[in-house]
Short mmCIF file of C-alpha atoms and ligand atoms in Angstrom, two decimals:
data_model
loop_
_atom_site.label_atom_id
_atom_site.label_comp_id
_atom_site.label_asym_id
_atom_site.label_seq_id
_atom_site.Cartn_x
_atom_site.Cartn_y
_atom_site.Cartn_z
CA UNK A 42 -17.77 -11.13 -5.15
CA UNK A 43 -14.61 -9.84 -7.33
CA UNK A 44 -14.41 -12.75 -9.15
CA UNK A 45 -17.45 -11.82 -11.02
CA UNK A 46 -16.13 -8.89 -12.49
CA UNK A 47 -13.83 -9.62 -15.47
CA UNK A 48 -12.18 -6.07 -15.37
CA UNK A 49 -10.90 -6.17 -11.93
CA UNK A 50 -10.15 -9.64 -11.83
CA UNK A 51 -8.05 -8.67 -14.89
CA UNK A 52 -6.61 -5.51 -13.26
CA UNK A 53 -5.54 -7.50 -10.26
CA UNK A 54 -3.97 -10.20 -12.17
CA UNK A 55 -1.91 -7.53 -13.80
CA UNK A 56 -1.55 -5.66 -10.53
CA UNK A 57 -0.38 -8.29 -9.28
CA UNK A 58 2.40 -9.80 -12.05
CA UNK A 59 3.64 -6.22 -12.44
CA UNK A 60 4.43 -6.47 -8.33
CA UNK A 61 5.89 -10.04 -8.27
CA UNK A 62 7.83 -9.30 -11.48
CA UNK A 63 9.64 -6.10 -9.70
CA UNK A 64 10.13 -8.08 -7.00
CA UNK A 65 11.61 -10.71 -8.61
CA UNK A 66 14.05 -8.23 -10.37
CA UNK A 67 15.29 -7.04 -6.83
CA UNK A 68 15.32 -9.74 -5.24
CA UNK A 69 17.71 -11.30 -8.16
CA UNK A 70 19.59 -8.02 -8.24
CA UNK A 71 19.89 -8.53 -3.49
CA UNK A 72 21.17 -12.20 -4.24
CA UNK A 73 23.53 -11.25 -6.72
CA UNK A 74 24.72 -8.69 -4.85
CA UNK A 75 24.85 -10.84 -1.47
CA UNK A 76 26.48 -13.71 -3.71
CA UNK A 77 29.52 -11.16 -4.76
CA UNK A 78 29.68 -9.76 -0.89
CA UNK A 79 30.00 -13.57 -0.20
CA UNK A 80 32.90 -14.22 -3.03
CA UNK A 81 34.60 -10.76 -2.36
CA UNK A 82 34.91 -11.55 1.64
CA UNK A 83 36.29 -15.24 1.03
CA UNK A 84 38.71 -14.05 -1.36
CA UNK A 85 40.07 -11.05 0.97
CA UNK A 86 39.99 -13.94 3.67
CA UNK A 87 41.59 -16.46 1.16
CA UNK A 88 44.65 -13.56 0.58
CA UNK A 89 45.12 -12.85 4.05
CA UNK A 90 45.81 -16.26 4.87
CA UNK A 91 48.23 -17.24 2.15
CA UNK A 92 50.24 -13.82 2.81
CA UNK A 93 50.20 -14.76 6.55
CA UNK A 94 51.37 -18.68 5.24
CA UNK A 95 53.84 -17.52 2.90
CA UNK A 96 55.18 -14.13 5.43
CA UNK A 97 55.88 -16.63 8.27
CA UNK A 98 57.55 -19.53 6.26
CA UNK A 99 59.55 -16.78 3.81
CA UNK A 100 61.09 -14.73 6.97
CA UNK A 101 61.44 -18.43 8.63
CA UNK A 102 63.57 -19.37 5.31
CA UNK A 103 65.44 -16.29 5.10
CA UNK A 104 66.92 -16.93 8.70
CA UNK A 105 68.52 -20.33 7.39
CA UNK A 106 69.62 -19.71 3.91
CA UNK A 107 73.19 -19.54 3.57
CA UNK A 108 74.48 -19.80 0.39
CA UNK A 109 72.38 -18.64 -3.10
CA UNK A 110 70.02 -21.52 -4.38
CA UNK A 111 71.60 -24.20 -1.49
CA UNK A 112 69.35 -26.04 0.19
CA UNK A 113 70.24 -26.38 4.41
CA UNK A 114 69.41 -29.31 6.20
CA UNK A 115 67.45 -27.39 8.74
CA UNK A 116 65.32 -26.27 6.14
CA UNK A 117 63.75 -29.46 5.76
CA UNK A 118 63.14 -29.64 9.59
CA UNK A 119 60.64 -25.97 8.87
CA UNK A 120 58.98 -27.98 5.81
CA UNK A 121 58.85 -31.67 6.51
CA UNK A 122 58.06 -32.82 3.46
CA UNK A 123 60.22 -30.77 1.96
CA UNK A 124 61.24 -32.52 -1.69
CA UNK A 125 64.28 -31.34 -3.56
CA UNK A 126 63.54 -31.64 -7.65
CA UNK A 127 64.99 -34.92 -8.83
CA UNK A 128 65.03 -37.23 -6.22
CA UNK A 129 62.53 -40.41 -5.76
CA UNK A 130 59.85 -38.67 -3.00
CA UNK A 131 58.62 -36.32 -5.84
CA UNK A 132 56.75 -39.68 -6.49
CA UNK A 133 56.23 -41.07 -3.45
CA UNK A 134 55.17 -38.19 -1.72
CA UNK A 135 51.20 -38.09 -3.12
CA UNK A 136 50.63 -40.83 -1.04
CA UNK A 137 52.36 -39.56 2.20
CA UNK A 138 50.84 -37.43 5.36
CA UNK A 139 51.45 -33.48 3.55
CA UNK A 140 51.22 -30.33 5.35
CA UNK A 141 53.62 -27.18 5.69
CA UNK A 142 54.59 -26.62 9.41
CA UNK A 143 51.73 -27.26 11.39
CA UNK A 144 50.57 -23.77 11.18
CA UNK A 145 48.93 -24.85 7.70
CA UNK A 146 47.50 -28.45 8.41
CA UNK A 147 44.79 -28.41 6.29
CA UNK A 148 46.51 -30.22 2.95
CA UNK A 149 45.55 -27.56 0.42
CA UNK A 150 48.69 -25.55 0.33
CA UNK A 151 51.79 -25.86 -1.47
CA UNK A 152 55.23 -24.59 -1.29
CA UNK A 153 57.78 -24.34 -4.32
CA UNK A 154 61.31 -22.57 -4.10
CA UNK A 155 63.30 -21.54 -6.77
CA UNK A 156 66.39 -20.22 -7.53
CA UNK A 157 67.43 -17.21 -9.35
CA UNK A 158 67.96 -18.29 -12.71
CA UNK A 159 64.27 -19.26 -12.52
CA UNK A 160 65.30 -23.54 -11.88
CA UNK A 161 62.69 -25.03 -9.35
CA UNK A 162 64.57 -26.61 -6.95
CA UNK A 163 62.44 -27.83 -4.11
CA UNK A 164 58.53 -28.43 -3.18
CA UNK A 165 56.70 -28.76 -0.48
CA UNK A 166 53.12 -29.33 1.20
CA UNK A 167 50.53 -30.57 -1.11
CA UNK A 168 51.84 -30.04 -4.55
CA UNK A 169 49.33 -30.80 -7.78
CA UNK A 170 50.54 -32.32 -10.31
CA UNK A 171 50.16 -30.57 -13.63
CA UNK A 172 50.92 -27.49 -11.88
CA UNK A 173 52.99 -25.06 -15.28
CA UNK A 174 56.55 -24.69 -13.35
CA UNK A 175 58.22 -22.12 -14.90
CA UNK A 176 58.59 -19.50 -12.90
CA UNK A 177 56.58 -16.33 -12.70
CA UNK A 178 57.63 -13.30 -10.38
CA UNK A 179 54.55 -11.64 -10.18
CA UNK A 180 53.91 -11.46 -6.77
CA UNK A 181 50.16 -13.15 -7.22
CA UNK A 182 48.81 -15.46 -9.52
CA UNK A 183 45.92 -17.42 -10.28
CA UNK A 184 46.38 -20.74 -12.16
CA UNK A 185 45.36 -24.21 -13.33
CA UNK A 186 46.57 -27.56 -13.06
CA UNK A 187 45.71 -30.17 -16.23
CA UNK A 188 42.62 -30.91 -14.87
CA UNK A 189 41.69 -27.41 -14.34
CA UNK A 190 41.59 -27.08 -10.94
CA UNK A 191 42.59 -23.65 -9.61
CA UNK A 192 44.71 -22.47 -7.39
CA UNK A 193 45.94 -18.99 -5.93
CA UNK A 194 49.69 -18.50 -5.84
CA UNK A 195 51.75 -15.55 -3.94
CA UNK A 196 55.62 -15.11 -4.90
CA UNK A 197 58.38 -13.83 -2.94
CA UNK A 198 61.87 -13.27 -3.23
CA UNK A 199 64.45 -14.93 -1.14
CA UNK A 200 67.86 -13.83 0.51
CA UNK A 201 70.43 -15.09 1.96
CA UNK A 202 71.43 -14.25 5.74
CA UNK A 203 73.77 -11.81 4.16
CA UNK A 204 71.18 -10.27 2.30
CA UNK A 205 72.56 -12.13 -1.60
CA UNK A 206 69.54 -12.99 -3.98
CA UNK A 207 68.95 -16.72 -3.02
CA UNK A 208 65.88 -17.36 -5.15
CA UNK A 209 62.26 -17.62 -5.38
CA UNK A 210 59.82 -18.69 -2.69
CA UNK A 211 55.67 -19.41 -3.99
CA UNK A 212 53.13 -20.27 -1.80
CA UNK A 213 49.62 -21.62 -3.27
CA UNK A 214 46.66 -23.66 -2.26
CA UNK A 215 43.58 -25.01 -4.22
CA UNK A 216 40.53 -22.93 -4.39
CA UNK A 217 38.60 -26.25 -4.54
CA UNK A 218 36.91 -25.34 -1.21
CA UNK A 219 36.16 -22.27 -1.83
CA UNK A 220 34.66 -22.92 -5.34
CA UNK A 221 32.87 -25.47 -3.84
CA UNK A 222 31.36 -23.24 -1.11
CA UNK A 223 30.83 -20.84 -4.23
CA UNK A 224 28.92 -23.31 -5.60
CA UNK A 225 26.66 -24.04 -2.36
CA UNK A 226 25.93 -20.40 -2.26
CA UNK A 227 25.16 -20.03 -5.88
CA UNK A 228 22.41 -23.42 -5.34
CA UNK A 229 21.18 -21.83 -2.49
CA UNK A 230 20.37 -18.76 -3.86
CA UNK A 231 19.05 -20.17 -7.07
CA UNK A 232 16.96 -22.46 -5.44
CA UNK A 233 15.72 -19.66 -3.00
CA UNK A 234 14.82 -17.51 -5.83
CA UNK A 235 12.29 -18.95 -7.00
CA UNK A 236 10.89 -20.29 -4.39
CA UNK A 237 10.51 -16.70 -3.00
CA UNK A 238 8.90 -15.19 -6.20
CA UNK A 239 6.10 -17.92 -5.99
CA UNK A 240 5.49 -16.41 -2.19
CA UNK A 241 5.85 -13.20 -3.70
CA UNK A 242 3.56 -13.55 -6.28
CA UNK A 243 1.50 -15.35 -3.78
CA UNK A 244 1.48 -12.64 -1.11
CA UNK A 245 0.89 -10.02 -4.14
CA UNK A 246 -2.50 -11.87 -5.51
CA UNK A 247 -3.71 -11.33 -2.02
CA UNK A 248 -2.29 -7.54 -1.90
CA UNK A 249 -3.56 -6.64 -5.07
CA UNK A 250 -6.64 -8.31 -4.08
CA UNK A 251 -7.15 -6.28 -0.86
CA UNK A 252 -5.70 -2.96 -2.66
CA UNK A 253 -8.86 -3.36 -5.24
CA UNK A 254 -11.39 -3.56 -2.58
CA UNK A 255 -12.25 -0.30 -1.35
CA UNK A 256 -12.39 0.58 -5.02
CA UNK A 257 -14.23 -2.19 -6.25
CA UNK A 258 -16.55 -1.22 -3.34
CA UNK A 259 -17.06 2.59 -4.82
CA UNK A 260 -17.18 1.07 -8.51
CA UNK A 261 -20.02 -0.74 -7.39
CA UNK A 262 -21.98 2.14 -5.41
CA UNK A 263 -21.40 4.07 -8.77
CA UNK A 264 -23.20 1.23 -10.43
CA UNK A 265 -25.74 1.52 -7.91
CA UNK A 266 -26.04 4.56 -8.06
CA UNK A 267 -26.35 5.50 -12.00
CA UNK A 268 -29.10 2.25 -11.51
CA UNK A 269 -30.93 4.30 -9.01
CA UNK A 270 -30.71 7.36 -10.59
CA UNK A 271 -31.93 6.06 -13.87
CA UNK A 272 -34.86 4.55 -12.44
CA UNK A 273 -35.87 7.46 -10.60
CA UNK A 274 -35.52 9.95 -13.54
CA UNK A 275 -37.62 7.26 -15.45
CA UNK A 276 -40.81 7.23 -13.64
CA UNK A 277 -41.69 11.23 -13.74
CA UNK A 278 -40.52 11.01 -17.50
CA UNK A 279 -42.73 7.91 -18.00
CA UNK A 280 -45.42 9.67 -16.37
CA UNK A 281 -45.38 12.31 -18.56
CA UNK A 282 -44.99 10.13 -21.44
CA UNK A 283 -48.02 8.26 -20.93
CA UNK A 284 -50.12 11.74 -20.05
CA UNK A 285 -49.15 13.03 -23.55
CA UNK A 286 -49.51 10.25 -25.53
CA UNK A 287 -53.23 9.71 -23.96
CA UNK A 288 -54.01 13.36 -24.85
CA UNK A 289 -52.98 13.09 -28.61
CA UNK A 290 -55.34 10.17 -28.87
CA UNK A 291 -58.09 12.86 -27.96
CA UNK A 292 -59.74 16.02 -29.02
CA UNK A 293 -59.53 18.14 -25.93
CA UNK A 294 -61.46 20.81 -24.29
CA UNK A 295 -60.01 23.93 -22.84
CA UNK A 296 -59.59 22.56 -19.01
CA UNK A 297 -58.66 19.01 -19.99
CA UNK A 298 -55.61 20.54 -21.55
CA UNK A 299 -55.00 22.51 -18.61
CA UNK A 300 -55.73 19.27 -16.48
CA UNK A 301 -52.67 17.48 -18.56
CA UNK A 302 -50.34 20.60 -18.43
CA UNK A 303 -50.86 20.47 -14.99
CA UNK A 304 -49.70 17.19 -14.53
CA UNK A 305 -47.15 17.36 -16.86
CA UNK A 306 -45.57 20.09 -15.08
CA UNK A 307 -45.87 18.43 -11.29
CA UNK A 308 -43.94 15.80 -12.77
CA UNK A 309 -41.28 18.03 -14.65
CA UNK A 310 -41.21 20.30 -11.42
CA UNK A 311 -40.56 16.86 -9.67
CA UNK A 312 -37.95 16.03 -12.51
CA UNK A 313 -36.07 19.61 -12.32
CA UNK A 314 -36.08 19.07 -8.00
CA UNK A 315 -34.90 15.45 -8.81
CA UNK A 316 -31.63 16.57 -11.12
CA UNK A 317 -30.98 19.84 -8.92
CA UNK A 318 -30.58 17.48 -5.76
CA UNK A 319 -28.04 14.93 -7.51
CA UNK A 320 -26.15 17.47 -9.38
CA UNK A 321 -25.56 19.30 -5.53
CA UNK A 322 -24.56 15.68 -4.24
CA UNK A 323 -21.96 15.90 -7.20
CA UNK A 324 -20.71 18.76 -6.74
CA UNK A 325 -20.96 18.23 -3.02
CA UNK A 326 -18.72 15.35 -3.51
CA UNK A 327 -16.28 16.82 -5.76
CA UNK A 328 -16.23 19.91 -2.94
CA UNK A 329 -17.00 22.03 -6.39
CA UNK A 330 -19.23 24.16 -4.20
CA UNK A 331 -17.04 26.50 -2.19
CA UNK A 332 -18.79 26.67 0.95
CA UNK A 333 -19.55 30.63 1.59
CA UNK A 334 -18.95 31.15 5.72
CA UNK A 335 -20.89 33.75 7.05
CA UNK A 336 -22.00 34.85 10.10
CA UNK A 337 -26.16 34.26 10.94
CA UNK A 338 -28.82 34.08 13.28
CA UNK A 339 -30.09 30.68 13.89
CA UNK A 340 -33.30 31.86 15.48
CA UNK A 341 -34.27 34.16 12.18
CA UNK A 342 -33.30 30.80 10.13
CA UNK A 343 -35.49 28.95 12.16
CA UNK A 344 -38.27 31.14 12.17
CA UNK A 345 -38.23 31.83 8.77
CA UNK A 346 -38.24 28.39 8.03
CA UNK A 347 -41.10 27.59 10.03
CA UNK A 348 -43.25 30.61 8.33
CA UNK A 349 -42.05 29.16 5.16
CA UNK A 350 -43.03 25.67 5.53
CA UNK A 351 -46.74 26.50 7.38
CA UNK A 352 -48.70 25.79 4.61
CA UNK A 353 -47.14 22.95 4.04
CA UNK A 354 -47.64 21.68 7.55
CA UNK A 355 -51.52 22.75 7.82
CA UNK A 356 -52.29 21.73 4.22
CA UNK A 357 -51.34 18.19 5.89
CA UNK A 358 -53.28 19.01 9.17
CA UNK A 359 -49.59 19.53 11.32
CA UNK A 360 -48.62 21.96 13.93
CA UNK A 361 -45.44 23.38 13.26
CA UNK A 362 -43.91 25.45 15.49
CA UNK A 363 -40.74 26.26 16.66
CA UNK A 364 -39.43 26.47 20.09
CA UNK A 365 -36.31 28.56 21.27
CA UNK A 366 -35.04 27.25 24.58
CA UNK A 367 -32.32 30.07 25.08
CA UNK A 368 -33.01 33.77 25.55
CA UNK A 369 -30.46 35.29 23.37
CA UNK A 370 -30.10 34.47 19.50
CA UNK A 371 -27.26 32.29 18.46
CA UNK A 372 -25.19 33.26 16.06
CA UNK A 373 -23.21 30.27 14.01
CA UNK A 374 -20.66 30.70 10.96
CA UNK A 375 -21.58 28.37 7.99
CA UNK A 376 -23.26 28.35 4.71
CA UNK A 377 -26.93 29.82 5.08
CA UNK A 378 -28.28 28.77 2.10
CA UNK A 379 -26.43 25.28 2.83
CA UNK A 380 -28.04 25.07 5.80
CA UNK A 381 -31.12 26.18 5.31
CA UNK A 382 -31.84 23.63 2.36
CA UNK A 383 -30.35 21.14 5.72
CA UNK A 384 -33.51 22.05 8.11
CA UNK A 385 -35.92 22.71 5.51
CA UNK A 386 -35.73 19.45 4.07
CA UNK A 387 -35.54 17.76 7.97
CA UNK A 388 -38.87 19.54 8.33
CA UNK A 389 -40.11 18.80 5.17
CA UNK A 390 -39.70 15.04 6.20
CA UNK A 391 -41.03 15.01 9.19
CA UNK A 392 -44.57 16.97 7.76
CA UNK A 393 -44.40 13.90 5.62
CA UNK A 394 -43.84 11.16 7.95
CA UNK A 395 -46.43 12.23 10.23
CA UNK A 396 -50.18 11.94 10.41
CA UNK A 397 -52.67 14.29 10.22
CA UNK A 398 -53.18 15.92 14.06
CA UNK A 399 -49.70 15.45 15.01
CA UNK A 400 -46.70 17.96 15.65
CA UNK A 401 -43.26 19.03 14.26
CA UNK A 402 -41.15 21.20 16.51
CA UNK A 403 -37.87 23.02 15.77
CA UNK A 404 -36.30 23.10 18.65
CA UNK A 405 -33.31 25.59 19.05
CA UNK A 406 -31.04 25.07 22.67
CA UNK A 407 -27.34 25.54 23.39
CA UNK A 408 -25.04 23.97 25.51
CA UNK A 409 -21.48 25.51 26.73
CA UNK A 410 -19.94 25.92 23.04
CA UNK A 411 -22.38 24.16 20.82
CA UNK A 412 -25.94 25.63 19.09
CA UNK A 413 -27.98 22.39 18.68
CA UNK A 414 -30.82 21.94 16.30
CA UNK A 415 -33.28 19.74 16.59
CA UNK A 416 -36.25 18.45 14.24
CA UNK A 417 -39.22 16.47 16.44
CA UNK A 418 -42.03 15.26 15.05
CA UNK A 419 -44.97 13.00 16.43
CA UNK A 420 -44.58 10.85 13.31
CA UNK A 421 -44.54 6.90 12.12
CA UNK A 422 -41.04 6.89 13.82
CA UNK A 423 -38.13 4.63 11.96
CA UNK A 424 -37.25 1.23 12.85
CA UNK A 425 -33.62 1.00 13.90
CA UNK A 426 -32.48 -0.82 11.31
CA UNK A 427 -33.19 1.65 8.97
CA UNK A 428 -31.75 4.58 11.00
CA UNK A 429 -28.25 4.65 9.44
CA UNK A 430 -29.19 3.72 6.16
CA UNK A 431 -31.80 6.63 5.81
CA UNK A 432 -28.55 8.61 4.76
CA UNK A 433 -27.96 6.89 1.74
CA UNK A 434 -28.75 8.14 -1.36
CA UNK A 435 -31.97 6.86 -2.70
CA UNK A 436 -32.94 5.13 0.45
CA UNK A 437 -36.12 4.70 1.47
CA UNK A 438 -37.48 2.89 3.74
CA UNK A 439 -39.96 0.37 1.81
CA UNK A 440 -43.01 0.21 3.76
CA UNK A 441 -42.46 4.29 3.44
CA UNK A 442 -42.94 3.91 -0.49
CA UNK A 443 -46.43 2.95 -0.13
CA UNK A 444 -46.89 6.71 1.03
CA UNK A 445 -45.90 7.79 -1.84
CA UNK A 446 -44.63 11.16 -0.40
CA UNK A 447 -42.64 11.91 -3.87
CA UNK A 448 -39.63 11.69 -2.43
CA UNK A 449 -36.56 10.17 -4.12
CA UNK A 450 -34.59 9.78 -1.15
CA UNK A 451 -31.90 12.39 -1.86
CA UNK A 452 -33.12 14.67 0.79
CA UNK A 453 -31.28 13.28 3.83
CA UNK A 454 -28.08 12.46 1.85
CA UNK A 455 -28.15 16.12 0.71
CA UNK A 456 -28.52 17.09 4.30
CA UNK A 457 -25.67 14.45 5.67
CA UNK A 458 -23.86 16.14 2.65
CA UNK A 459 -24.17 19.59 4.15
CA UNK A 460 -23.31 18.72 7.67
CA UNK A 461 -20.16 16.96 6.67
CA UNK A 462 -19.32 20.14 4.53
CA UNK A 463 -19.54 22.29 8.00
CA UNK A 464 -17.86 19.27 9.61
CA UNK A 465 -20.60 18.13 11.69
CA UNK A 466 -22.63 14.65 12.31
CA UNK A 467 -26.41 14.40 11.86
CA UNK A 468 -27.74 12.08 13.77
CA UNK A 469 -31.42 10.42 14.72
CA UNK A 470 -33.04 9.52 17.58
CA UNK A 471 -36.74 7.61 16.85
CA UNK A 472 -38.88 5.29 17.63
CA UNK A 473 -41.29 3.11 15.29
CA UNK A 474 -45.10 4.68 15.79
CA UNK A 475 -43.70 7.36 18.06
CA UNK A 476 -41.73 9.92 16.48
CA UNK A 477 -38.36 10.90 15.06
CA UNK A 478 -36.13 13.68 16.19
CA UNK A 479 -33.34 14.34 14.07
CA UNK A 480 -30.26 16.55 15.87
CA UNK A 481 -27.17 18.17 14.90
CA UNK A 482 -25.01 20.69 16.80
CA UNK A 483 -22.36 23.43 15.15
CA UNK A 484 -20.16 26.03 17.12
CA UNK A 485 -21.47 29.22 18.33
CA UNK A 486 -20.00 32.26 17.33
CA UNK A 487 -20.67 35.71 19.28
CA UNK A 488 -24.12 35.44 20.63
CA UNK A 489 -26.69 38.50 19.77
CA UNK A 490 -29.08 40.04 21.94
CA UNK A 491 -32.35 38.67 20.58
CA UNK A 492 -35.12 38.21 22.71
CA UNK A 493 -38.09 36.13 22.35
P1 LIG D 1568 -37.24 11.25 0.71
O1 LIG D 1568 -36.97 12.16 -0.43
O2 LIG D 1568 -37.85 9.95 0.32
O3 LIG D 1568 -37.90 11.92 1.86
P2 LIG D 1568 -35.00 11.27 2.43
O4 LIG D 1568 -33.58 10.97 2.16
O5 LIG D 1568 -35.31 12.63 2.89
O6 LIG D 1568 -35.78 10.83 1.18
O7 LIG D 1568 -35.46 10.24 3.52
C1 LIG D 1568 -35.17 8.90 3.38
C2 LIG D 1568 -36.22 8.06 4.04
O8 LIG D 1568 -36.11 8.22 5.46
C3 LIG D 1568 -37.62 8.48 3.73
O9 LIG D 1568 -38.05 7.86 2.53
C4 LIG D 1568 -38.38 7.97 4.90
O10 LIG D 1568 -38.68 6.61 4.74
C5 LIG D 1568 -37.39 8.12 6.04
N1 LIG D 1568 -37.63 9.34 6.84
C6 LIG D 1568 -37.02 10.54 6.69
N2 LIG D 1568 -37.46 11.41 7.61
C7 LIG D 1568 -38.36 10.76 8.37
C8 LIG D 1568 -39.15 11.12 9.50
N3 LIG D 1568 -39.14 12.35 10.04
N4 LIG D 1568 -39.99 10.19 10.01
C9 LIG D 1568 -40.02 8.93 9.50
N5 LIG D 1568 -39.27 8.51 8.44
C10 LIG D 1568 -38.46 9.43 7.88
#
């Protein structure tokens, strides 16, 4: 149905790139941020460990060293493959089992002592080749072998038993793994990206979609309704069109004039009754009209009404009368003018819809809290198919139009308009070829002594 309209199919496109493009922002923004809580935490990790590798082996060391930038024996039994600078296993040892102690078995860490005049002197653990030597004191580091692997270093300084400067003490390891996991995470969350912004924009072609409904729904009763209301303002204005252009063709005498201005004003009359209704329903809708509470009598309302009307109802061969089933007068707070337009035009209606002979009776009752109002009429009835939509504006039901009662359906909108203002319901009870009796109730105030 939506696809046929070019402006909200456009609207919703937008509507709907707009959403999946925010949403693609944050969600890059989330997985950046999740991507750097990911890095940050393996790093802290990554730190703790090598302190805790280096702490243990450097207060291990410290224990044994004797004499300033000598290696003891027994130091080679706390790093096994401990290699002093110089001799043959500096070669052999890539090939052999490496680890340091067996509290680090994982063959990514290294070990490298140094004495104090800055001379490596020993290595241990899985050493890279390529690794710059010289010695740096800063206690950590981050660098690169010759084929650019990294690594993360942390130095120490080394005594003696007797608490002389022995040296230098580093402790490193490859961040191959954890680049590597770095790297996992960064394809994961690449590849999830956009995968997620095609749901997203998915999911938000359906939102926006939904979201446009309800007010593609109105847009259309507005096109409805300016349709409606253009055709009914048409035929009293084409009506009195034709009537004037039929008289100029003429020479007239004195009552055929007044014939033609007679017709011409039924149909303005029917014009000026057709604009005052929508221009209520407007204002109605826009709650423009401030609705003026006062307190009334129902039963003078009523019986007004039903003096008012009696022309009407025996010009058309009706009975109308009105019938008060409760001894005292009910008083209600509301709008009277509101609500007087409500029941005149239910009355009005039902002198219409019902053939000469027959009856229309106000009725006027009360139950514990409620005045109720009700509009009976002997009448053609209305199917019940028709008995919500007589509400609608411009409704009419079509074997009705034959009638030709003048109406332009406005009346019972105006009068669902009204009740809705005073925040009540009317409803209708009716059945085809036996009558109609149209109901609403509204709160009593303090009841009057009126008496029938
Ligand atoms: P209209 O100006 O045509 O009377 P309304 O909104 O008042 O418009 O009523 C809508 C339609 O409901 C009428 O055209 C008529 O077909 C139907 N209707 C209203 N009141 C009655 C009634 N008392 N009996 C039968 N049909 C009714």
């Amino acid at each position: 149905m939506m696809r046929q309209n070019k402006l909200f199919n456009n609207t919703r496109t937008s509507l709907a790139l707009w959403y999946a493009g925010v949403m693609g922002l944050i969600l890059s923004l989330l997985g950046m941020g999740v991507y750097k809580a990911i890095s940050h935490a393996h790093w802290v990790a990554l730190d703790n460990e090598l302190e805790s590798v280096a702490g243990t082996l450097h207060d291990s060391l410290e224990l044994k060293l004797k004499q300033p930038g000598q290696i003891e024996p027994i130091i080679k039994e706390l790093l096994p493959n401990l290699c002093i600078v110089g001799t043959s296993c500096i070669t052999d040892r890539f090939n052999s089992q490496r680890h340091i102690l067996s509290a680090v078995d994982r063959g990514n860490y290294y070990a490298r002592l140094y004495d104090t005049s800055g001379r490596l002197i020993a290595i241990a653990g899985d050493y890279p080749e390529g690794l710059p030597q010289s010695l740096n004191t800063e206690s950590w580091q981050t660098l690169s072998d010759r084929t650019n692997n990294i690594y993360h270093q942390i130095s120490l300084s080394l005594h003696t038993q007797i608490r002389e400067d022995w040296g230098y003490f580093q402790v490193g390891r490859s961040l191959k793994d954890f680049e590597d996991y770095l790297d996992q995470v960064k394809l994961v969350l690449l590849l999830g990206l956009p995968t997620s912004l095609i749901l997203v924009a998915i999911a938000s072609w359906w939102l926006a979609g939904l979201a446009m409904q309800p007010i593609y729904r109105s847009y259309q009763q507005i096109e409805q309704f300016t349709a409606d209301a253009a055709h009914e303002l048409r035929t009293p204005l084409a009506a009195t069109q034709a009537t004037v252009e039929s008289a100029l063709l003429v020479d007239l005498d004195p009552q055929e004039t007044k014939d033609i201005l007679t017709t011409i004003e039924r149909e303005n009359k029917r014009l000026i009754q057709l604009v005052g209704d929508l221009l209520m329903l407007a204002r109605m809708d826009r709650k423009a009209i401030p609705l003026r509470r006062q307190l009334f009598c129902l039963n003078d309302l009523v019986s007004d009404l039903v003096e008012e009307l009696e022309p009407l109802a025996i010009a058309n061969q009706i009975t109308l009368t009105n019938e008060f089933r409760v001894k005292k007068s009910l008083n209600v707070s509301g709008d009277c003018d509101q609500l007087y337009r409500l029941v005149y035009n239910l009355i009005v209606n039902a002198i219409q819809h019902t053939p000469s002979d027959g009856r229309v009776t106000v009725i006027l009752e009360r139950d514990a809290s409620d005045a109720l109002i009700k509009v009976k009429d002997t009448g053609i009835g209305i199917a019940p198919e028709h008995q919500k939509k007589i509400f609608d504006r411009f409704y009419r039901i079509q074997s009705d139009r034959s009638r030709n009662t003048g109406g332009s359906g406005l009346g019972l909108a105006l009068a669902q308009s009204i009740a809705r203002a005073h925040s009540f319901e009317l409803s209708v009870r009716s059945e085809l070829g036996q009558g109609s009796t149209f109901i609403f109730q509204l709160p009593l105030a303090v009841a009057c002594n009126f008496q029938k």
